[in-house]
Coordinates of C-alpha atoms in Angstrom, one line a residue:
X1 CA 129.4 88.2 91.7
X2 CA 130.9 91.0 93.6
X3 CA 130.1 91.9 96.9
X4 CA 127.6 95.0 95.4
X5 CA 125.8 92.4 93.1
X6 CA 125.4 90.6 96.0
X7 CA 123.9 93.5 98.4
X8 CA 121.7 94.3 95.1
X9 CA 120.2 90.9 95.0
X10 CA 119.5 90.7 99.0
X11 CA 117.9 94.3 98.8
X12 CA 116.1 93.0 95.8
X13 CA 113.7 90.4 97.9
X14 CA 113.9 92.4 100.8
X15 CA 110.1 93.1 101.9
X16 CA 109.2 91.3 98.6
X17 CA 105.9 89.8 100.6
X18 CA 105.1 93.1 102.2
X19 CA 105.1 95.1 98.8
X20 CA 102.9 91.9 97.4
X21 CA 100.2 92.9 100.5
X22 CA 100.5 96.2 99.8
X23 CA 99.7 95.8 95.8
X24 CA 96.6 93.9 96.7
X25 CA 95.3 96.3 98.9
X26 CA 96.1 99.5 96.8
X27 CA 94.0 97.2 93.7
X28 CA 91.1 96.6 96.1
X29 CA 91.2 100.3 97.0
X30 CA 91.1 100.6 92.9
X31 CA 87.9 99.4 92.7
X32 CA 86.1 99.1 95.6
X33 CA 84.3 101.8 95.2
X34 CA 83.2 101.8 91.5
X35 CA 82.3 97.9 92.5
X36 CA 79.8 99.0 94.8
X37 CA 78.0 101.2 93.1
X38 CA 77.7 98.2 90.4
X39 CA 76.9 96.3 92.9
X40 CA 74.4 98.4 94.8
X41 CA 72.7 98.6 91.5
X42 CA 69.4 97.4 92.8
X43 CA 69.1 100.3 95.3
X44 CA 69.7 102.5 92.8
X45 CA 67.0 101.0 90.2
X46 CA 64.7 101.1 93.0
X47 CA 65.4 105.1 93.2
X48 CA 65.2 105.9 89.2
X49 CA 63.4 102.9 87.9
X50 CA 63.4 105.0 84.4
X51 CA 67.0 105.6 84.4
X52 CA 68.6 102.3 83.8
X53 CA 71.1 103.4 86.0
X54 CA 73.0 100.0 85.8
X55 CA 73.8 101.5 82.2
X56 CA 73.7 105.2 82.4
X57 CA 75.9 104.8 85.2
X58 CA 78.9 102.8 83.6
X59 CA 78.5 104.6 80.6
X60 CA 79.1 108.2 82.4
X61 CA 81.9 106.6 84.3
X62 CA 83.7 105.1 81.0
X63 CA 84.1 108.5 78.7
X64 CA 86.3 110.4 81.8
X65 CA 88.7 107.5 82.7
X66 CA 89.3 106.8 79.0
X67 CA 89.8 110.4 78.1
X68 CA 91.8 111.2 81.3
X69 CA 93.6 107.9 80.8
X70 CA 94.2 108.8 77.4
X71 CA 95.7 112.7 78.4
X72 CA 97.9 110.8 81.1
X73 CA 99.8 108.3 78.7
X74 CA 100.5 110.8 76.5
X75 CA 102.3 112.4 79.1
X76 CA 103.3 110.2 81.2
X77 CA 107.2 110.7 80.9
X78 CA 106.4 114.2 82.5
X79 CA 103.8 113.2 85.4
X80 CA 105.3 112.7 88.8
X81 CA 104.0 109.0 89.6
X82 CA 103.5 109.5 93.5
X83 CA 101.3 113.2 93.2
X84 CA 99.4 110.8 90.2
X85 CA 98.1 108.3 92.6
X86 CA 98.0 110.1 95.4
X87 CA 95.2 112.6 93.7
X88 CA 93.4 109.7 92.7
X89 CA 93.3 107.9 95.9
X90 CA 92.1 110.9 97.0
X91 CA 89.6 111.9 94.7
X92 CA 88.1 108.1 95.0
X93 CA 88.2 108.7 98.6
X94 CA 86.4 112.4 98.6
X95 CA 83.9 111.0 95.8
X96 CA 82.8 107.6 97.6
X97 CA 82.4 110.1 100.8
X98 CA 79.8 112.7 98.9
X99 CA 77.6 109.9 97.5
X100 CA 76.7 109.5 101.3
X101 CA 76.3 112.7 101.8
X102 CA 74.2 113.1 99.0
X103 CA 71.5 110.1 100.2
X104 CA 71.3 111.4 103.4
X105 CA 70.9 115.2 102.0
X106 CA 68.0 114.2 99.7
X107 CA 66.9 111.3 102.9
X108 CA 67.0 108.9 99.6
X109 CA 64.7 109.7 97.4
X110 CA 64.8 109.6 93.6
X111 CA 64.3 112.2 90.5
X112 CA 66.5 113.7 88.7
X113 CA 68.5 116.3 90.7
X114 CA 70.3 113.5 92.6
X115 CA 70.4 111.3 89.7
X116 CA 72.5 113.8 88.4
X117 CA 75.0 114.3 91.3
X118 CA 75.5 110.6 91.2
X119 CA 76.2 111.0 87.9
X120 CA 78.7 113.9 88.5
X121 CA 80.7 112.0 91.0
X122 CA 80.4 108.9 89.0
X123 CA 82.1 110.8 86.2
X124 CA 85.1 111.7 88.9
X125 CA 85.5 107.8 90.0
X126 CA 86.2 108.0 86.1
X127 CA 89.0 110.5 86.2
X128 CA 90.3 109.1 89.6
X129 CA 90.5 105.3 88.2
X130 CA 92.7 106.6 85.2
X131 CA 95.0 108.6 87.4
X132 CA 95.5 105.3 89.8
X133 CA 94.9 102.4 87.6
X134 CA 97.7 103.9 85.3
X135 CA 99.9 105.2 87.5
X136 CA 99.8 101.9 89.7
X137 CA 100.2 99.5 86.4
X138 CA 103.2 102.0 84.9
X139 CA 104.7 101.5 88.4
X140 CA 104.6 98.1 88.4
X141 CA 106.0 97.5 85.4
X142 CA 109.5 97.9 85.8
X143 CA 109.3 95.9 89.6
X144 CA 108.2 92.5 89.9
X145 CA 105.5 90.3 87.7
X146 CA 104.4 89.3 91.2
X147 CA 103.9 92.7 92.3
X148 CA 101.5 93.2 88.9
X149 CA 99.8 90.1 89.4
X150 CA 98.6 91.1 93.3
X151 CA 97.6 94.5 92.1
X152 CA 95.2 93.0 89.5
X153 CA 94.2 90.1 91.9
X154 CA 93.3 93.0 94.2
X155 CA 91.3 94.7 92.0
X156 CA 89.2 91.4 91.7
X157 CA 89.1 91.6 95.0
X158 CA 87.3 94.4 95.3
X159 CA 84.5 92.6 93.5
X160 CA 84.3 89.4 95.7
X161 CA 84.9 92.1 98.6
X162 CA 81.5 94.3 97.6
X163 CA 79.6 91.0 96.2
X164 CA 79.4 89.3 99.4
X165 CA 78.8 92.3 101.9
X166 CA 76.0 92.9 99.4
X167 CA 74.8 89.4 100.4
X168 CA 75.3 90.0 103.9
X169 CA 73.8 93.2 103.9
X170 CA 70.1 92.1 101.6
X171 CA 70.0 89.0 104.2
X172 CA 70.6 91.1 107.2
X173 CA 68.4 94.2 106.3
X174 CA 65.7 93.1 103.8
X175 CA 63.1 92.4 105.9
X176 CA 63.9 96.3 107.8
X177 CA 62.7 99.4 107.1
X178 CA 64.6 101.0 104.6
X179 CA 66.9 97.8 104.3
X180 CA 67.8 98.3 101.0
X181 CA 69.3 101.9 101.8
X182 CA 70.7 101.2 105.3
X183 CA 73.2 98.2 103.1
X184 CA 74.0 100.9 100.3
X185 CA 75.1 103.3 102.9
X186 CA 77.3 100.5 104.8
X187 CA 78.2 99.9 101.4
X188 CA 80.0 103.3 100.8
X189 CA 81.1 103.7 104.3
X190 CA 83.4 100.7 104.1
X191 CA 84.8 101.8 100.7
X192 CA 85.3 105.0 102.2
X193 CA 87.3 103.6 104.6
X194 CA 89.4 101.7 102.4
X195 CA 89.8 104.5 100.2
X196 CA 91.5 106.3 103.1
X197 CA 93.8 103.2 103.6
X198 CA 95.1 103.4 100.5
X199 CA 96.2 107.1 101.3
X200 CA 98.0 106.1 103.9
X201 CA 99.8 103.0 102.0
X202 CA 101.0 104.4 99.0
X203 CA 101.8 107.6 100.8
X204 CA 103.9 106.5 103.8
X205 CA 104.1 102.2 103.6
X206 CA 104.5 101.5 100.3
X207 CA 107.7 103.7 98.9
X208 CA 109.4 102.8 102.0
X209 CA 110.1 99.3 101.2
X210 CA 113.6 97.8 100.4
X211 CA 112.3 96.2 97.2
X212 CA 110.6 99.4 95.7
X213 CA 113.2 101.6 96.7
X214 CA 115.5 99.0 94.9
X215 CA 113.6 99.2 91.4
X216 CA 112.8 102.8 92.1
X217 CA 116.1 103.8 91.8
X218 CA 117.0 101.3 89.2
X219 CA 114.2 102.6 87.4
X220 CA 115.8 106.2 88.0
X221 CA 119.6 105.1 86.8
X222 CA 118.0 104.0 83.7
X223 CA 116.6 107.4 83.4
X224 CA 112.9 107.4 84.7
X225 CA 111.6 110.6 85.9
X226 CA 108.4 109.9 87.2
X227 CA 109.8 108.1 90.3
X228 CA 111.8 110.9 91.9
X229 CA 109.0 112.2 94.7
X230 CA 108.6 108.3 95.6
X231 CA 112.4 108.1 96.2
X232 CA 112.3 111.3 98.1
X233 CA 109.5 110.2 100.3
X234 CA 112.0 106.9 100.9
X235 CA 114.6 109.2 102.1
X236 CA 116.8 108.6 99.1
X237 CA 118.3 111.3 97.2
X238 CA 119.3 110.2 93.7
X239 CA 117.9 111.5 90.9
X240 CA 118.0 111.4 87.1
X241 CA 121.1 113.0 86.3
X242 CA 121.0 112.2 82.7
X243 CA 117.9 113.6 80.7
X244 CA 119.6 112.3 77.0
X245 CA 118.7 108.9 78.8
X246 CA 115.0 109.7 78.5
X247 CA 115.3 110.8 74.8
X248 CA 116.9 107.3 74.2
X249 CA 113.7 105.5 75.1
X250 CA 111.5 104.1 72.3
X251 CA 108.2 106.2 71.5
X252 CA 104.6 105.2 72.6
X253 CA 104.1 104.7 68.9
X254 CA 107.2 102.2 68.7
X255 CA 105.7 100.5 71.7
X256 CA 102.0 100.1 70.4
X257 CA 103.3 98.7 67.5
X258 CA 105.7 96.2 69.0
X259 CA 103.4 95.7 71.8
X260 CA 100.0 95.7 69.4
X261 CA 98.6 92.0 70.0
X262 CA 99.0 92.5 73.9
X263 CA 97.1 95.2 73.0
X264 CA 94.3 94.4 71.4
X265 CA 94.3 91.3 73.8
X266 CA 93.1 93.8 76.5
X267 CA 90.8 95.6 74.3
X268 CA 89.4 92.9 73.2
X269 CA 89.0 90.9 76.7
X270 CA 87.1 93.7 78.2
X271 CA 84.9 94.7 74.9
X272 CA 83.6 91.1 75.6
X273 CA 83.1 91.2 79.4
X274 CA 81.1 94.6 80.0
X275 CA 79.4 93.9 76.4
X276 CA 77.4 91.7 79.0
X277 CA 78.5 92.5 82.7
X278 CA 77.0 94.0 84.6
X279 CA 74.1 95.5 82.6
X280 CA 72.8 92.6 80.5
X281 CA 72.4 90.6 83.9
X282 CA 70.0 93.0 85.7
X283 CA 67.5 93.6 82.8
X284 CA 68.1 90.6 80.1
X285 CA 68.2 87.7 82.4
X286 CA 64.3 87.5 83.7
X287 CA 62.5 86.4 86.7
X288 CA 63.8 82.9 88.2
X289 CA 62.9 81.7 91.4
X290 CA 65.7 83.7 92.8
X291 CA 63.9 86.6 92.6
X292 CA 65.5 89.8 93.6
X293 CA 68.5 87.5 94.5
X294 CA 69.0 86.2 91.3
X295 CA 71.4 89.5 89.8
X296 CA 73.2 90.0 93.1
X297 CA 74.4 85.9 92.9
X298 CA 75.3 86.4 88.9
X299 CA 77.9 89.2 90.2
X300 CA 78.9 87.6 92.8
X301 CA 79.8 84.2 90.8
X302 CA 81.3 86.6 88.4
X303 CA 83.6 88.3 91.1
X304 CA 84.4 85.4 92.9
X305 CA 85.9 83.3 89.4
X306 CA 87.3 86.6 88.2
X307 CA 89.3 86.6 91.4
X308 CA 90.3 82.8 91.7
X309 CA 91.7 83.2 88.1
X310 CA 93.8 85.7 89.2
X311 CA 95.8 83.2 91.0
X312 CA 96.2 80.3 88.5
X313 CA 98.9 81.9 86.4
X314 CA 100.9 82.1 89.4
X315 CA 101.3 78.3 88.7
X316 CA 104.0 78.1 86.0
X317 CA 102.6 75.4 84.4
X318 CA 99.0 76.8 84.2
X319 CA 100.5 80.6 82.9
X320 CA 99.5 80.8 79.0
X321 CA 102.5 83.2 77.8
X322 CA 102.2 82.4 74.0
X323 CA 101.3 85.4 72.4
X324 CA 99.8 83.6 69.1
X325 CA 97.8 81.4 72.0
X326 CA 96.7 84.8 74.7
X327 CA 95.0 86.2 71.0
X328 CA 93.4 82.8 70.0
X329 CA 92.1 82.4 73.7
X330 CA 91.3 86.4 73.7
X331 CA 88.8 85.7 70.1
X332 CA 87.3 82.6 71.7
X333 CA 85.7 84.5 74.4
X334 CA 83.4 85.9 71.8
X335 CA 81.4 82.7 71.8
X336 CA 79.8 83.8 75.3
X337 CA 77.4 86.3 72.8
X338 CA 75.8 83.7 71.7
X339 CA 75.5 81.5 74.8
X340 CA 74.5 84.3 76.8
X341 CA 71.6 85.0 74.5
X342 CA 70.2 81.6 73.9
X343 CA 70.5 80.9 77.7
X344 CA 68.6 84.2 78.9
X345 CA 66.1 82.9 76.2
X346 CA 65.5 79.4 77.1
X347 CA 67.9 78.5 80.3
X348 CA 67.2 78.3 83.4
X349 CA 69.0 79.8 86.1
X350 CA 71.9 76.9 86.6
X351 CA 73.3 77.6 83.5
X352 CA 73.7 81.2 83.7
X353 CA 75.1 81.1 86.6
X354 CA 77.6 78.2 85.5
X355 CA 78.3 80.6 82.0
X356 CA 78.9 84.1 84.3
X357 CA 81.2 82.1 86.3
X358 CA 83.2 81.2 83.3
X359 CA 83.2 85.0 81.8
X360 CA 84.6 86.2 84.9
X361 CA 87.1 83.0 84.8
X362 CA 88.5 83.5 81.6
X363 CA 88.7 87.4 82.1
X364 CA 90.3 87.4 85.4
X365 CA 93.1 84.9 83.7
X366 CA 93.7 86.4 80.5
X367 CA 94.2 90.0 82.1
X368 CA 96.7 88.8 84.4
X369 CA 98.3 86.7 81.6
X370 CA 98.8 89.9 79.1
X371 CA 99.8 92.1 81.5
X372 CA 102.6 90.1 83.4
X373 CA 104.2 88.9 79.9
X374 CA 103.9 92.3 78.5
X375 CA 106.7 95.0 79.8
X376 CA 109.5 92.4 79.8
X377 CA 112.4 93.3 77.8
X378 CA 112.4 96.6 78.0
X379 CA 114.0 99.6 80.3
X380 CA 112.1 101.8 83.2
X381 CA 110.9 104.5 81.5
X382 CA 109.8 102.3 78.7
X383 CA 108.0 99.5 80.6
X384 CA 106.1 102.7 82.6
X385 CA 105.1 104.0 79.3
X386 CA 103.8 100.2 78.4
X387 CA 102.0 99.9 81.0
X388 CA 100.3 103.2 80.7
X389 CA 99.6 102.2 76.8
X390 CA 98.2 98.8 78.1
X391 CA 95.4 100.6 80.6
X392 CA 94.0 103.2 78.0
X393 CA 93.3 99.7 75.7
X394 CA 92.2 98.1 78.4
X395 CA 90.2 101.1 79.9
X396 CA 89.1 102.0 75.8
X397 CA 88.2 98.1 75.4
X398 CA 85.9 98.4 78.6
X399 CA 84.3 101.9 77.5
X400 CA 83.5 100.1 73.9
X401 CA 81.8 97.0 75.8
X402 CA 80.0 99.0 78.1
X403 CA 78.4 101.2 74.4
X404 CA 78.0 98.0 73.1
X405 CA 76.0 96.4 75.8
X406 CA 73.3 98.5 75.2
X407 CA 72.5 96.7 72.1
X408 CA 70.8 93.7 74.1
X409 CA 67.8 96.2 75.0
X410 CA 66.9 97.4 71.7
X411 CA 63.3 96.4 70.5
X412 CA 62.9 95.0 73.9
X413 CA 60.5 98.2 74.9
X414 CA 63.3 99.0 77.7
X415 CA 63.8 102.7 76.3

């Protein structure tokens, strides 16, 4: 090893821990704020009762970050990664921001004028999670597994994160005037807040670190050109000198079909999860002694698995890499349709609440599974294309689910 391989290797762990932190918050920061509006989903069927807003909402949401997600992969070679996720920090920030203003303008009542400005800035958490979510994940791709793996884990996160304030917030304010809007607008505060953290993370913390830096410009060398504001912002000059390196890179259509089971793995993983969550769990489940408790703990059992399983592939042993086995694991999970449905029909509330908590296992553990075995094997500009491909299945497979879920309220009289 010469005495460059060696500096290579030290700079390559250097602030590996730091850039693991940093992951997990930019993934909470992903999410948070689309997780509390799913979460705060009983303030808002208390406004527009009519509306199913548990439904309407994720349904606006899903047609913008597919479509946007969709625009961005297709150019992705062209898009400069650190003005990508910059915008949609900042659009998630300014969006999360006007949903307070917009309560406190209207003094939180319902109809339909405010129903749809929620919907309008519903549909730009849409555009903003495709700019982030894709960005972040092609970023990632050509760095660490780790790094990948803490991104996702943060995005669970953001779930646990939203679920339990939500907890908090009914216990501390339920028995208050106006308790169930004084804990929505908390709610959006805090995810403001975050929201603004991120800014400041990716913009000044994050491409500062030794480690990125390192696979930045390794990323660059290989002929990447969606990395060259984040080296600049680093303080390091080097560029892509070579553009017949770029036109040496497989196609998105060579890396769909080379990549296709990992694909469909997503797709498939996230059809099944918001086929059910979280609309089927506020208006399919029924009244159990929980009462107005009982959709806020489903959620939260979901979050909190979907976040512990986010961790168990970090155990070598426990990491499913086969890819015959992540498919046959992937089709498995469509048994839940018909447990759901018989338990909603004739369980009690133990065993939904034991069968949410293994949706949300199994889909927190498969995600990170696919998407840390995926871009291996490939060079930087083609493992930031992969990942980009993997999100618009992933984001496609969630927009599908989210159609689909509707399905569980026909001839129920909900319409």
């Amino acid at each position: 090893m010469t005495i460059a391989d060696e500096s290579g290797v030290a700079v390559k762990h250097e602030g590996k821990y730091k850039a693991m932190f940093v992951c997990w918050i930019l993934g909470l920061g992903s999410l948070v704020s689309w997780n509390s509006m799913l979460t705060i989903g009983d303030y808002y069927y208390a406004l527009f009762p009519h509306y199913h807003p548990s439904r309407v909402l994720t349904l606006v949401y899903q047609p913008f970050a597919v479509g946007t997600m969709a625009i961005l992969a297709y150019n992705e070679a062209k898009i400069d990664t650190r003005k990508r996720n910059l915008f949609g920090f900042a659009l998630f920030f300014t969006s999360t921001f006007l949903l307070i203003v917009v309560d406190l303008v209207t003094n939180g009542k319902g109809g339909v004028g405010p129903y749809i400005g929620i919907c309008v800035l519903v549909a730009a958490f849409g555009v903003a999670d495709a700019h982030v979510q894709g960005g972040m994940v092609g970023d990632l791709s050509f760095m660490l597994p780790e790094f990948m793996q803490s991104f996702f884990a943060g995005l669970a996160a953001a779930g646990v994160l939203t679920s339990g304030l939500r907890l908090v917030t009914k216990a501390a304010f339920d028995k208050t005037d106006h308790g169930l809007r004084k804990g929505t607008l908390l709610f959006l505060a805090i995810s403001t807040f975050f929201e603004f953290l991120c800014i400041l993370l990716y913009a000044f913390v994050f491409p500062k670190l030794p480690i990125v830096k390192y696979f930045r410009k390794k990323a660059a060398s290989e002929g990447s050109k969606t990395v060259a504001a984040d080296l600049a912002a680093a303080g390091e000059t080097q560029g892509v000198e070579d553009d017949s390196k770029l036109s040496e890179r497989l196609s998105n259509k060579q890396l769909i079909l080379q990549n296709i089971d990992y694909a469909l793995d997503l797709f498939l993983i996230y059809v099944l999860t918001l086929s059910i969550f979280p609309g089927f769990l506020y208006e399919n489940t029924g009244t159990h002694k929980l009462g107005s408790w009982y959709p806020l703990v489903l959620i939260a059992m979901y979050n909190l698995l979907d976040f512990i399983a986010r961790y168990i592939p970090l155990v070598k042993c426990l990491k499913l890499e086969s890819r015959k086995g992540l498919l046959i694991a992937v089709l498995s999970r469509f048994l839940f349709i018909p447990a759901f449905y018989f338990t909603a029909k004739y369980g009690d509330q133990g065993w939904m609440i034991m069968l949410i908590s293994l949706l949300g296992l199994t889909n927190g553990y498969l995600t990170v599974c696919v998407l840390t075995a995926a871009p291996k094997g490939y060079k930087g500009p083609e493992q930031n294309a992969l990942g980009n491909i993997l999100v618009v299945f992933l984001l496609g497979g969630i927009f599908s689910g989210v159609a689909l879920d509707w399905l569980w309220i026909i001839g129920n009289g909900s319409f």
